[in-house]
Amino acid sequence: MRFRVLGPVSLSPRTPSAAKPRALLATLLVQAGEVVPVHSLIDELWGTEPPRTATTTLQVYVSQLRKVLADSGGPAPAGELLTRAPGYLLAVPEGEFDLPCFERLRAEGRAAYQEGDFAGASRLLHEALALWTGPALSGIPHGVRLESAAIRLDELRMEVLEQRIVADLRLGRHQELAGELLALANEYPLRESLHGHLMVALYRTGRGSDALRVYGRLRHSLVEELGVEPGPGLSRLHERVLRRDPSLDWQPPRAARGDGRETGASAHPGVPRRAAGPVGGPLPLPGPPPALPSAPPGFVGRHEELAYGEKALRGSAGGDPVRVLALSGPAGVGKTALALRLAHRTADLFPDGGLLIGLRGPQGRPLSSAQAGAALLRRLTADVSGDPPTDPEELTDRLRRALRGRRMLLILDDAASEQQIRPLLRAFAEGTVIVTGRRRAAALDGAEHLGLDAVRPQEAVELLLAAGGERMAQDPAAAAEIALLCEYFPLALRVAAAALTARPHTTPAALAGRLRDERTRLGVLREGDLDLRSSLLTGYQEAGPALRRAFRLLSLAPAPDFTGWTVAALLGTGRAEAEETAEELVRAQLLEARGDGQSVRYGFHSLLRVLATELREAEPDAARTRRDAVERLGRAYVALARHADARLTPGRDWRARPAATAGENDAAAVVGASPLGWFREEATGLVETVRQTHAAGLWPLVWRLAWSAAGYFHARAVWEEWEETHRLALDAARRSGNTEAEAVIQYSLGDLAWQRRQADRALRHHTAAQHAFELVRDRTGVARCRIGAADVLLGQGLAEPAARRYGRALAVCSAEGDARGEVAALNGLALVNLRRGRPEVAGRHLEQCRRTAERLGDRRWTEYVRRTAARLAPDPARRLSPVAHAVEVRPGMWLIGTAVPALTPAGAA
């Protein structure tokens, strides 16, 4: 092993001699393969008072460490220390690092034990323990992270040691274990589990009196030092030793396979075999009923969910209690905590106790139904089969006999699928089951479903205050912000509270500041063995390659929620396939479906979006992938926005070409009957897509997107978005040297300035646009600019110059077939004649304007002309005065008075 942390920290062949570089090495090693933020490294190396030069000094240490890694003495570097925003990542070959080797052997040993291969488990766990050369991470100064990691690793070592001891007890190695356990009991005088193993080993080697003395010494120590009695399990073992219970004697396997696995029933160490059990079947455990884990400390909120779940388990209004309550929700939402809370609140319903069975093995892989059944059998009985039953009927039969007559609660935690748990449910006909899982177990017949999401804001703050202690309570504003930045997600809130507790020098406000940056948020939400990123990754890692790709790419969705066509554009697939992919992501709790009863939109929980973005940016060709996806999305938005714009403001874009029939049909299906409604729903995403395409350097898409939305911006007076998108579009047009694009954007910016009563600016834009249109010989564009300039002049009270421009523009628009331009020019001439005091002439222009607007199919302009014409009616009470009254000069735009006119937006119709 070149890298060691399971003992003194070392790097072979040469370990840095100075303490801080060794501490840096250790900090990076315990998070090998992950980015460790710079601020975390500084906290670890210097604590609460880092020097002003901490960042520079850290860079020096990193350089030194890279040199040590490069001079490893082998054909290849020992590892690679990479710079990855916002910190550093140490890549280490797994076979040369003791920690992942230990974790692999530990997982394999646990799996072998669960399968009844005690000899294999003992061997693997012996190998895991042999990697240790002393206390974890010793020989270096510890900051908060290293101290937490050292505690966790030492506890893992004890867990592995105890599992190896239990495997050896299963194999009858009592004599060999007695001496080792005596030494361990002396080293850990208050660890009850070790003393229990020692009592069993001594009893089975004929030293019952010594076993009793072990119990007496432990009880004395516990009472003297802690003021508590030994736990119920050890007390029962003491009673059985006192009465020389024959069930404590070791029972060798009835038969053994060549590989050391049991094929018959064998006694669990310290657990008696009952003579009176079903012949040939599992033997129920003696003593008190099985117990669930304690209710999670600091549980707050979830009042409605608890009430719903308890009502379902107890039954109400004469209804029967449910047999299966299925809790579903994303990782880290608190499903297991709620299940345990419910179990303890309804414990009176289950006199035979309860059990929690985890349905995942090492590295979070789902157990098969046979493995899950075998795990349940081991918890319920003294029978351990060498090979879990592969036949579902056999498994069901064995479980049914073990559970016969028991009124108990079974929690099946973290189920992967209905198929995994069906054999267990069929066997458990007389009990109640709570199933937790990320996916909704919709195919379970008769199950009551309860979906969990983030807690309510006030509950989130309560959870933070309960877990974060007095310091959190002293700054309620920061606590509320932390809750918001954690998106009210229970696991994220607990990690945030733990991060504050682990750093006595940090304030809640400082923690909130670190959480504000999305790029580093998941790195901040990690403390000890609480790791939000790892929890969120579980669902992603179980998904297939196509779903993982979709999860990553959808992080580019430009709005908080989006529809199937956005999914299709980002993934580069058809709509039907895209919507099925989105639904699969919803079922996997990687995406949310948000419906209003008529349509469905999809969206990320914000923490999952952060994870998806991290994963996407970590891909080898991330920049190219991002650019391609943004380009597909931009093209889709352009096609849809053009269609919606043509329906909302017919003829506005005189440059538009008729779309292909298939594409037009697709766009019509997406936009629907309300183009204005479509724009309202998609405006946020459209503006963000303009930003994304500009950032990606997709210049033609930038100005096409902005121009296609200009009609909506005008109709709804959405000035800020209009300004931002068109400034980016103008920059894109100039960067690409596209005079025509620059002309249309300048023209639109002139219209925006006119709406905002910025006359001089509007004239400058229209003049620049007219010059550019002349360069590209776009006569219609030139005419539109003349109309825009005339509108400005008319607003300034300069009716005669305005009339000349309207007249010239009308002639060109009529010749070019630009009906939209004709409507605007005729309307302008009508307004000029109203100012001249010639309402009859104005009425004739308005009538021509109305007919042209009807031919164009523009309802907004048609209704506007009718309103204006009605005000010119012979009825004096309704007649429009050219001086004293406001004149609506366009749909939703008003000219007030004549002496000092001004333009005021009145909201679009």
Coordinates of C-alpha atoms in Angstrom, one line a residue, residues 14 62-72:
R14 CA 8.4 9.1 1.0
V62 CA -0.2 21.5 -2.8
S63 CA 2.9 22.1 -5.0
Q64 CA 5.1 20.2 -2.5
L65 CA 2.6 17.3 -2.4
R66 CA 2.5 17.1 -6.2
K67 CA 6.3 16.8 -6.2
V68 CA 6.2 14.0 -3.7
L69 CA 3.5 12.2 -5.7
A70 CA 5.5 12.6 -8.9
D71 CA 8.7 11.2 -7.2
S72 CA 7.0 8.0 -6.2

